[in-house]
Coordinates of C-alpha atoms (C1' of nucleotides) in Angstrom, one line a residue:
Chain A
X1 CA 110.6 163.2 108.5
X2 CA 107.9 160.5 108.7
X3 CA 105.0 161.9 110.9
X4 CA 102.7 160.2 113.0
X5 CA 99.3 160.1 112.1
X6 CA 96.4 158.2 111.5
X7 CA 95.9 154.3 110.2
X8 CA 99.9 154.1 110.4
X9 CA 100.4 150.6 109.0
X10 CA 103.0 148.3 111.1
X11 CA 105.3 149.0 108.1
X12 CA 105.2 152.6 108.6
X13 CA 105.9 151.9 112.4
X14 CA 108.7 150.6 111.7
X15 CA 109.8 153.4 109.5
X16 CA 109.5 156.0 111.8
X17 CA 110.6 154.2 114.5
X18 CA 113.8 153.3 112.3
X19 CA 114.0 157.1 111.6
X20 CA 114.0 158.1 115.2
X21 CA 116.8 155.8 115.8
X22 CA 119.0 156.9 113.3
X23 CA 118.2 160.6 114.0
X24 CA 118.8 159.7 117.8
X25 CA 115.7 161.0 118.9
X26 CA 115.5 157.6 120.6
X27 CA 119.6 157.1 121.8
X28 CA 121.5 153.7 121.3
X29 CA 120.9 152.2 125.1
X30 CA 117.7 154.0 125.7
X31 CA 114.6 152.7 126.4
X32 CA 111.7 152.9 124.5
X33 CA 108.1 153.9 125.3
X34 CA 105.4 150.9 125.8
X35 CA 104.3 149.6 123.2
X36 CA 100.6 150.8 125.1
X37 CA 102.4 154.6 124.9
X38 CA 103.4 154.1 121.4
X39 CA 100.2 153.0 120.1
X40 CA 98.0 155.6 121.8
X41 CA 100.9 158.0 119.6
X42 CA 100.5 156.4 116.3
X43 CA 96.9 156.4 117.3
X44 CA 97.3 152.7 116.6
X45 CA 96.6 149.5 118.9
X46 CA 99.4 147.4 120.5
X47 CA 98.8 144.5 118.3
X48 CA 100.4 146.6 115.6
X49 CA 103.2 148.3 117.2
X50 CA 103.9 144.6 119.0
X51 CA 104.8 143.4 115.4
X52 CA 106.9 146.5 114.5
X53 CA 108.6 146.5 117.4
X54 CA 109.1 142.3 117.4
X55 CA 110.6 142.9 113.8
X56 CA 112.6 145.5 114.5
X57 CA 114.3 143.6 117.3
X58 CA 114.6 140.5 114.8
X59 CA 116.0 142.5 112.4
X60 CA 118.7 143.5 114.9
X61 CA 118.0 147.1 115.9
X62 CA 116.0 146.5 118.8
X63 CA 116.0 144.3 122.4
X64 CA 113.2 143.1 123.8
X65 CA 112.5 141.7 127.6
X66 CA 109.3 141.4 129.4
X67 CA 108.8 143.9 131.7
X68 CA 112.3 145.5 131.5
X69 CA 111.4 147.2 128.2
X70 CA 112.6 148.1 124.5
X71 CA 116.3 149.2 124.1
X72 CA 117.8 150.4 121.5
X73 CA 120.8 148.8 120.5
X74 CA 123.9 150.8 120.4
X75 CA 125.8 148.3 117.8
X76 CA 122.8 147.6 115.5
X77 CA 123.8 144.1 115.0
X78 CA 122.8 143.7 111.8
X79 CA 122.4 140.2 110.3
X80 CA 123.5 139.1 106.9
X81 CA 121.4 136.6 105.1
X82 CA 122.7 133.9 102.8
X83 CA 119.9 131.8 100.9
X84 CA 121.8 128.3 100.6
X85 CA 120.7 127.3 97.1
X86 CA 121.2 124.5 95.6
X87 CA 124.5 124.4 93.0
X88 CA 122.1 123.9 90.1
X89 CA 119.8 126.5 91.2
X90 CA 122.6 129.0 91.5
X91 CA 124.4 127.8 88.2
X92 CA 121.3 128.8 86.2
X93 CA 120.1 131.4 87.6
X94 CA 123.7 133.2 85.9
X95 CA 121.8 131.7 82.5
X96 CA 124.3 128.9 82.0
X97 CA 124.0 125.4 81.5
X98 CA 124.4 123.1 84.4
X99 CA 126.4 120.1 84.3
X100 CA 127.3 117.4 86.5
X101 CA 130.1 114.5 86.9
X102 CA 130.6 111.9 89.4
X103 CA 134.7 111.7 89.7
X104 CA 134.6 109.1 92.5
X105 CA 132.1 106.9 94.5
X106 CA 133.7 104.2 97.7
X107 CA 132.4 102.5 101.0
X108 CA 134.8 102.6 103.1
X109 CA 135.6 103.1 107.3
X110 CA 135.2 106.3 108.3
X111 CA 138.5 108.2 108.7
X112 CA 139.4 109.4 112.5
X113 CA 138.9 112.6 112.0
X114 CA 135.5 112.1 110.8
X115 CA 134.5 109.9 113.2
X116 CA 135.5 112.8 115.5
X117 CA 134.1 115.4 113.7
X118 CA 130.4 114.0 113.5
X119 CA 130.5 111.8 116.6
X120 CA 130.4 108.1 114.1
X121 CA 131.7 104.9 115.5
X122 CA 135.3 104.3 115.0
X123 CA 135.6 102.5 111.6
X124 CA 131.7 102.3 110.6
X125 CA 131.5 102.5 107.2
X126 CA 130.6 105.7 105.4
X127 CA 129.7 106.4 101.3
X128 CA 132.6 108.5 99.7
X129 CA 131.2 110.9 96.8
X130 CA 133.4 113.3 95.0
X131 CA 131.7 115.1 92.2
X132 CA 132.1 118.3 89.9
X133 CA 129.5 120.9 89.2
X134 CA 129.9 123.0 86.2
X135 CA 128.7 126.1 84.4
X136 CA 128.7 125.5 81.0
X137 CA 132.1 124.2 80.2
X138 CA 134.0 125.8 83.2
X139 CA 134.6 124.2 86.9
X140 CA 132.2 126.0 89.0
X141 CA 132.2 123.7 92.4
X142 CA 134.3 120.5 93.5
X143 CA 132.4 118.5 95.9
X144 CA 133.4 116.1 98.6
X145 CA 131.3 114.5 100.9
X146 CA 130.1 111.4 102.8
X147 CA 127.4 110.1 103.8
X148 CA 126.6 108.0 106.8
X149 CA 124.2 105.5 105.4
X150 CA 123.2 103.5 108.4
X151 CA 119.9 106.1 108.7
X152 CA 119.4 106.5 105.6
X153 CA 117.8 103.7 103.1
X154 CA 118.6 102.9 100.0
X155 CA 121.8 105.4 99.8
X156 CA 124.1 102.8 99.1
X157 CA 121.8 101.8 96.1
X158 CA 121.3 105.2 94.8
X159 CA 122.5 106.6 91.6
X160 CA 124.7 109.0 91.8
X161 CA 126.4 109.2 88.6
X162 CA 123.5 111.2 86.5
X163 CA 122.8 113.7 89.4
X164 CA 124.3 114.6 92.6
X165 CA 123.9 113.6 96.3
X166 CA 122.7 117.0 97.1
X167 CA 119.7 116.7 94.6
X168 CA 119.1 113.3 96.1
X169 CA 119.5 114.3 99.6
X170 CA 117.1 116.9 99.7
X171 CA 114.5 114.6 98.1
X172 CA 114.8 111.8 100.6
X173 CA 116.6 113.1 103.8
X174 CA 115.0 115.9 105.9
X175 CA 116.9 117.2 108.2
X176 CA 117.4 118.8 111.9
X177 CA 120.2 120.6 112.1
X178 CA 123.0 122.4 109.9
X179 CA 126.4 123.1 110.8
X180 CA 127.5 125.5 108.4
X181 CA 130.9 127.1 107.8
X182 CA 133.0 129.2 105.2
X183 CA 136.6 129.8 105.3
X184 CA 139.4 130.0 102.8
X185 CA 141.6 126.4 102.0
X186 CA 144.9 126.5 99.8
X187 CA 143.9 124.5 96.4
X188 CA 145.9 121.0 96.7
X189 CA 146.8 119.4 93.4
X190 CA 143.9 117.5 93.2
X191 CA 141.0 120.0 93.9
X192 CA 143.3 122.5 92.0
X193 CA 142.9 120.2 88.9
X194 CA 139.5 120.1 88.8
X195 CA 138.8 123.4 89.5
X196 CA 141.5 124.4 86.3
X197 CA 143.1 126.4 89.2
X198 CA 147.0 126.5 89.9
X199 CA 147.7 124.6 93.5
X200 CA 148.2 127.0 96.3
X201 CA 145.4 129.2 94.9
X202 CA 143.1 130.3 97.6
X203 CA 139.5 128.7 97.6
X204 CA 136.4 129.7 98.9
X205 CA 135.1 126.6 100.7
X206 CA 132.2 126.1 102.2
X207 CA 131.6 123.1 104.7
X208 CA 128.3 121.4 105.8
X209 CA 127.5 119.1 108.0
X210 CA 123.6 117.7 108.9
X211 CA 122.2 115.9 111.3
X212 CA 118.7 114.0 111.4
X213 CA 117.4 114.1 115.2
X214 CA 120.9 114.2 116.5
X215 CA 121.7 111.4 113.8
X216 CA 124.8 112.5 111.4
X217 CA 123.9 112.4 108.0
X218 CA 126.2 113.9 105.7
X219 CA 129.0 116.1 105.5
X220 CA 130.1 118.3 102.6
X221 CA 133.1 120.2 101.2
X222 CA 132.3 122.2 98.7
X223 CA 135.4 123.8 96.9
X224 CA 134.4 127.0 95.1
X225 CA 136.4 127.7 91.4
X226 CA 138.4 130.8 91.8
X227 CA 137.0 133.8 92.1
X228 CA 134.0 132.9 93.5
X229 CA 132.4 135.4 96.0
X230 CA 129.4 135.1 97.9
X231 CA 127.6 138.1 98.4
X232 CA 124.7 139.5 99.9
X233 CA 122.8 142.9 100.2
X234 CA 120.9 144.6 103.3
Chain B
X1 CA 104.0 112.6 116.2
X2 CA 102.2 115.8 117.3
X3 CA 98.6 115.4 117.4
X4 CA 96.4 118.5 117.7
X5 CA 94.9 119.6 120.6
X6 CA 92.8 122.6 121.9
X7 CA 95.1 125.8 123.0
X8 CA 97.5 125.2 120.6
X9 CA 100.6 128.0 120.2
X10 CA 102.0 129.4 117.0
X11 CA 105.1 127.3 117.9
X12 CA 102.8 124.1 118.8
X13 CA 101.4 124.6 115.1
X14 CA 104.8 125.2 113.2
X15 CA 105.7 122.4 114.5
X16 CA 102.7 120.4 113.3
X17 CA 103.1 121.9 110.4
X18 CA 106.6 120.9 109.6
X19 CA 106.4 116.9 110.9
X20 CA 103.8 116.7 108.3
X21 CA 105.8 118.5 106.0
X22 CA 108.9 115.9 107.0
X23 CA 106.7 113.2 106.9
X24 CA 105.1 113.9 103.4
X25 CA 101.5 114.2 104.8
X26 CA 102.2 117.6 103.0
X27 CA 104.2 116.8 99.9
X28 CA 106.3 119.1 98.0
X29 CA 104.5 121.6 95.5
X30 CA 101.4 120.6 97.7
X31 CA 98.8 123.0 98.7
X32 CA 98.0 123.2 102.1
X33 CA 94.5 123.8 103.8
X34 CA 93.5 127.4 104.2
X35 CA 93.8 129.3 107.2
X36 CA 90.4 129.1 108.1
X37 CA 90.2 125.4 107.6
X38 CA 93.4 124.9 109.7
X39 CA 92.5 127.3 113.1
X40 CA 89.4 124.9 112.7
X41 CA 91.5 121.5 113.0
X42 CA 93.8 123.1 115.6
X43 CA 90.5 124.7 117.8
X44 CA 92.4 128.2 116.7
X45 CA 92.3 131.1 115.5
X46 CA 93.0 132.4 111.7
X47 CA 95.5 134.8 113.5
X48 CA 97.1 132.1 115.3
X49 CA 98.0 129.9 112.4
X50 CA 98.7 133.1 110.2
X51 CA 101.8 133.9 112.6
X52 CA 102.9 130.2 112.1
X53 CA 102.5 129.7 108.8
X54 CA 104.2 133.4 107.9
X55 CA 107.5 132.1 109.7
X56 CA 107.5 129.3 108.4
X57 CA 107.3 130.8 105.5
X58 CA 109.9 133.4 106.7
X59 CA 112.1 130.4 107.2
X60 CA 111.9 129.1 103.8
X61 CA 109.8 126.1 103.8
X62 CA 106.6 127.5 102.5
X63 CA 105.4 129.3 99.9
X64 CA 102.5 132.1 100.4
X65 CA 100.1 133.9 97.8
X66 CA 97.1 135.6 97.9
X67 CA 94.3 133.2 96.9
X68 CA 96.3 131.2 95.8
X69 CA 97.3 129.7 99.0
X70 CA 100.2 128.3 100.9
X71 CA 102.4 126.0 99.1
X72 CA 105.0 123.6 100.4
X73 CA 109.0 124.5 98.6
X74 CA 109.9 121.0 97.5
X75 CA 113.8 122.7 98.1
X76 CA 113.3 124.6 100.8
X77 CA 115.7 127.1 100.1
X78 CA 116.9 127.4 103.8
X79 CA 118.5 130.9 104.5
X80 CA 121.9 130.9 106.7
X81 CA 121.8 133.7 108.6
X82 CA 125.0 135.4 109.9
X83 CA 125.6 137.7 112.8
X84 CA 128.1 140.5 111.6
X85 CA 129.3 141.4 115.3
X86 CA 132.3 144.0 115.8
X87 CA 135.6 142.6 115.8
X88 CA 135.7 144.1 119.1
X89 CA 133.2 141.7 120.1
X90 CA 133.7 139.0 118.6
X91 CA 137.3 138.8 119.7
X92 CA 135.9 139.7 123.3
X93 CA 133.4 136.5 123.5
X94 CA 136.1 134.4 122.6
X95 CA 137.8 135.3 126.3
X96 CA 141.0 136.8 124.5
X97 CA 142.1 140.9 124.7
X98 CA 141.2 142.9 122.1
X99 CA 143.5 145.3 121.1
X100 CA 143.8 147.7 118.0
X101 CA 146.6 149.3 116.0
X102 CA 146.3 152.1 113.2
X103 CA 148.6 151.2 110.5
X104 CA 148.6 153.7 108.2
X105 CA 146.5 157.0 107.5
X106 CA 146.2 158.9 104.3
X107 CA 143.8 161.3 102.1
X108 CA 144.1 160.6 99.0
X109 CA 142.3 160.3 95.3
X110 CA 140.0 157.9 94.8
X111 CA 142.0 154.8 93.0
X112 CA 140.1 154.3 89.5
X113 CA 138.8 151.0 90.8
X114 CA 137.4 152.7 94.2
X115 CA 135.4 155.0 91.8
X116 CA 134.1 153.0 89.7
X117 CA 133.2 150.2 92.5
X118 CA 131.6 153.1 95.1
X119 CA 130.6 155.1 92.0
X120 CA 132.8 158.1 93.3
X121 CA 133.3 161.2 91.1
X122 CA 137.6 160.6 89.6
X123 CA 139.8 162.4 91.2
X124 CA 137.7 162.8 94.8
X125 CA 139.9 162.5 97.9
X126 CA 139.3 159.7 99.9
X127 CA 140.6 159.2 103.6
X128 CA 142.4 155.6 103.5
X129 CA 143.1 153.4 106.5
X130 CA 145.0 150.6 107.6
X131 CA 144.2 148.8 111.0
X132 CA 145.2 145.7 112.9
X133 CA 142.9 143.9 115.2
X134 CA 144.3 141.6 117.9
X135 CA 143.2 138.7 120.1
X136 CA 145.2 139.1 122.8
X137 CA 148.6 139.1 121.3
X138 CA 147.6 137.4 117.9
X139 CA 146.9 138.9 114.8
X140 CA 142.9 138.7 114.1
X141 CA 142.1 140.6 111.6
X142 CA 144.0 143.3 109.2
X143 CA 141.3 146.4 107.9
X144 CA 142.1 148.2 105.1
X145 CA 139.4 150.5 104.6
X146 CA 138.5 153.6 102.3
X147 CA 136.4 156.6 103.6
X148 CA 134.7 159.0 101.6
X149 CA 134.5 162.2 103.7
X150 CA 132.1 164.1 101.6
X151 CA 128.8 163.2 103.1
X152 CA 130.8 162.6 106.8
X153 CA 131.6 165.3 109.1
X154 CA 134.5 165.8 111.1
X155 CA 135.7 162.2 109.8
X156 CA 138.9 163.7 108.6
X157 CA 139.1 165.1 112.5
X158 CA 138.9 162.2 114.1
X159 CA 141.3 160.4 115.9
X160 CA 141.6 156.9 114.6
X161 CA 145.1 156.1 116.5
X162 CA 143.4 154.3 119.5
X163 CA 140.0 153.0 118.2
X164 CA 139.1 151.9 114.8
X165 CA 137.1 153.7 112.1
X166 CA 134.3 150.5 112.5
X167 CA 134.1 151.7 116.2
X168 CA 133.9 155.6 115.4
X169 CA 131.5 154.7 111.9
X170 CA 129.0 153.0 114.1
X171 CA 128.5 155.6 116.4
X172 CA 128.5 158.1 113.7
X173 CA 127.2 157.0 110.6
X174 CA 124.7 155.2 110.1
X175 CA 123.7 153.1 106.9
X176 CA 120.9 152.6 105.1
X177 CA 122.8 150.0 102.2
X178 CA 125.3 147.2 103.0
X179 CA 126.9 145.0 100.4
X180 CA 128.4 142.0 102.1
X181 CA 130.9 139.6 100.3
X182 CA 132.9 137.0 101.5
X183 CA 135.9 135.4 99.1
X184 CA 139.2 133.8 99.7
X185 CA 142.2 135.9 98.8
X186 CA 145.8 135.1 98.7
X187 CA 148.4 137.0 101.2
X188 CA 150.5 139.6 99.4
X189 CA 153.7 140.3 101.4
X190 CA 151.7 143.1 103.4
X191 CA 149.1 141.0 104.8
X192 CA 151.4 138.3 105.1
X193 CA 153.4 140.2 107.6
X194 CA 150.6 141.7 109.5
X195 CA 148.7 138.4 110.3
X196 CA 152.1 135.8 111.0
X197 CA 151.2 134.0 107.9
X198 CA 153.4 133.0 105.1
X199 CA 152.7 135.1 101.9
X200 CA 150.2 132.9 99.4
X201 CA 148.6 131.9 102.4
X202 CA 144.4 131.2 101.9
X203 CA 143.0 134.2 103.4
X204 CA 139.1 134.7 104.5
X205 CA 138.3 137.9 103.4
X206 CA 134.8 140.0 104.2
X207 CA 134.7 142.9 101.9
X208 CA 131.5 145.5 102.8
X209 CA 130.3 148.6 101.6
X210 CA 128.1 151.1 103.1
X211 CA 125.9 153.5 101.6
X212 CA 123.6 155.9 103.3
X213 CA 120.4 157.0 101.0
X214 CA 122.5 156.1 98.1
X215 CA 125.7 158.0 98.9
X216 CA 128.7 156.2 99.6
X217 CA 130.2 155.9 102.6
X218 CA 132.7 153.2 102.8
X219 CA 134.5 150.0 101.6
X220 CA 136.5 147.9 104.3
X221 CA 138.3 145.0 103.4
X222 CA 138.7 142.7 105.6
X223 CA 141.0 140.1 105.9
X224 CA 141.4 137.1 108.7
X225 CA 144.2 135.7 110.0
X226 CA 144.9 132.3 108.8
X227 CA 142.3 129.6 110.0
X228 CA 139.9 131.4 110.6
X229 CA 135.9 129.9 109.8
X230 CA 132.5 131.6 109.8
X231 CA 130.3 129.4 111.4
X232 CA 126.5 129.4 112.0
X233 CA 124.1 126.2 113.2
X234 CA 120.7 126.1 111.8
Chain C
dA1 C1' 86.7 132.7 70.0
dT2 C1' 88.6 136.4 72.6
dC3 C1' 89.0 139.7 75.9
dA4 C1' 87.2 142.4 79.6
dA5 C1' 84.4 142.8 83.7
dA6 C1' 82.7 140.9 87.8
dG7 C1' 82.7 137.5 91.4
dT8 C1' 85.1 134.5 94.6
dT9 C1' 88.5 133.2 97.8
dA10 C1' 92.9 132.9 100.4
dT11 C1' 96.1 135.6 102.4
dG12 C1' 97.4 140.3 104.5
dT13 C1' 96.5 143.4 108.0
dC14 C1' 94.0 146.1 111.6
dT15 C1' 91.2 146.8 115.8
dA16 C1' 89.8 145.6 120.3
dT17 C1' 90.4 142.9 124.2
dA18 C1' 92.0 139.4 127.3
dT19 C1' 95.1 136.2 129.6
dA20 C1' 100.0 134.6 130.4
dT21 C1' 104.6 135.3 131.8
dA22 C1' 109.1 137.2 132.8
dT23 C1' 111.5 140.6 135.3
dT24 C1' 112.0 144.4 138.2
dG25 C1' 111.8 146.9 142.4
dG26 C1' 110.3 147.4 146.9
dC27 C1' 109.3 145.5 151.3
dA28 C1' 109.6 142.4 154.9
dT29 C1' 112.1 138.8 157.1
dT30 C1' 116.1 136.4 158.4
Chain D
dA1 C1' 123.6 142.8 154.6
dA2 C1' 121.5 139.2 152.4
dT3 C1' 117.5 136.6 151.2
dG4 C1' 112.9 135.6 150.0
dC5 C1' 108.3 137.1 148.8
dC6 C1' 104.9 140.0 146.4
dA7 C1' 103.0 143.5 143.6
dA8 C1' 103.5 146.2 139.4
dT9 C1' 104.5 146.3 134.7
dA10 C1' 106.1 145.5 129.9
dT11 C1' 106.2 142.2 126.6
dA12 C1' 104.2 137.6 124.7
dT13 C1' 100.6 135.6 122.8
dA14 C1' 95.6 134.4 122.2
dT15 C1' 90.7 135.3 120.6
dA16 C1' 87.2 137.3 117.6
dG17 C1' 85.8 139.9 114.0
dA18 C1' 86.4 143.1 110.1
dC19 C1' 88.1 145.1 105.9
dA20 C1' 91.8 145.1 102.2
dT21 C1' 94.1 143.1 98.4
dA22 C1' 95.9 140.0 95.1
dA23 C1' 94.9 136.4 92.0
dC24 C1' 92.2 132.9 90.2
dT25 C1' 87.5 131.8 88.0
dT26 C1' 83.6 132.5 85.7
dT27 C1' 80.5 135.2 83.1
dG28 C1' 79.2 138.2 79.6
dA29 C1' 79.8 141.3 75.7
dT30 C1' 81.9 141.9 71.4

DNA sequence: ATCAAAGTTATGTCTATATATATTGGCATT
DNA sequence: AATGCCAATATATATAGACATAACTTTGAT
């Protein structure tokens, strides 16, 4: 059991505060000492256990309000990470090669529901990409987007049939916000194709949307190759 | 554009920081002033722009090393971040009833592929549970979830007939490891039945494991009822 | 020429202290 | 009983200065 002592780092303030959490020294929906009472303990100042204590809470384990005090939270709710890496990244860092195809490029009005679904004028006219990433010689990720080039110079020239509108995106277009959501979709005869899958096979896909300053800039579906699991650790 | 000023925050000077990051002032793979220069331009103090620059960092758009400096990602490899609420509380916040059903409950060996996933001894009994989560009277989410009760006291006791295991674990157990994974399965007849969906269905399913100081402690998998999306906005 | 030691420097962290701000709880007024 | 005001207090953030540590650079010995 961690004990206090002298020159405790913020690091080991968190530890032992962690400790006394799980051990229930300190209960789920109990308050805390000051931070001023803590870091006359830990013979520390309140600059240090501030940051412990401001982690902790970010981290999930801990709520924080002025004046009412440090609680601990009965439901640690503990926050999965996903770093969003780029297809290429993740294709290589498994060691294989990365490969890319364009399988479709079109101008064309925006179709109601996306119109609806990123707040577009009816029948503007949006860039249509559909493209395939690949390990090595297997389907890794099917790719369908558009892009709403009325912000965004030069889309409409750019060349997408060497490298992919994400690489290109990230280069030119910053962005605000990111909508981003995962769910499951039943492979269609098309994506199931590409993706050497049998239709009706379930899919991972993920589906982003960004905006520039309230501006819509692109929307993705990504259609994972079967199998694929996105995992994390904590 | 932001121009700085005396008494400038940490969130005043992220912000700074990132227009001229958006605005290339700071290109990619571009080092950035030091500290010391920097809480001179902003009338700061090193501590001030160390807090801003270390989120940022946090957040993935910078890069930090000792001496060497801070370094802007030319990808920043932004990180989605997920709440993992109780399905108790996630159903809740959506307005609707929760409401809970044990399935099934048995101990029994460890399946070879629970072994060798959790890293169980062959053979070990294991208590196995199946659970039904409800939003109001529609299926939510079907848990089926393996237990092993070496490590965990008075789990075999306890009385999972009108609360789940994910309730009782919580309060109980804590964890020290979680792996996370999210994939799309297909409904087998079971799961079918159990969330109104038509067998083959696309199912979003969570699979997490818990270990506590290296011991296991459980596997859940957990699977949603048809159109169901993880969402997050960053 | 090569490698190891020493110096330099930018970030990492701690101490000490001060001001700012949100929230609570009590008290007085309506 | 309800409302509005004020003081107390815990967290939020800032300043100033110091030492620690990692990593790059230069110097010096072999």
């Amino acid at each position: 059991m961690a004990a206090p002592r002298a020159n405790m780092s913020y690091r080991d303030i968190k530890q032992v505060v962690l400790d006394r959490i799980h051990n229930k020294i300190w209960a789920p929906d109990s308050l805390l000492p000051s931070e001023t009472d803590l870091a006359e303990e830990f013979s520390s100042t309140r600059t240090t256990v501030n940051r412990a204590l401001r982690e902790l809470a970010e981290e999930g384990y801990l709520e924080r309000k002025r004046k009412a005090g440090t609680r601990v939270l009965n439901a640690p709710v503990r926050k999965a990470q996903f770093a969003i890496p780029l297809v290429r990244d993740e294709i290589s860092e498994t060691g294989a090669e990365y490969r890319y195809a364009l399988v479709q490029r079109a101008v064309m009005p925006a179709p109601g529901w996306l119109s609806a679904r990123m707040n577009i004028p009816h029948g503007r006219d949006v860039l249509h990409l559909r493209c395939m990433h690949y390990a090595g010689n297997a389907p890794f990720q099917y790719e369908v987007r558009w892009i709403v080039p009325d912000s965004i110079p030069d889309v409409l020239e750019a060349d997408f049939s060497r490298s992919g509108p994400n690489d290109w995106l990230v280069q030119k277009v910053p962005f605000t916000n990111l909508e981003l959501s995962f769910l499951a979709t039943k492979a269609d005869q098309s994506v199931a194709e590409f993706l050497d899958a049998q239709a009706g096979d379930p899919i991972f896909t993920a589906e982003r949307i960004t905006w520039l300053r309230g501006q819509p800039v692109t929307l993705a579906k990504l259609f994972f190759a079967p199998g694929y699991r996105m995992t994390t650790n904590l």
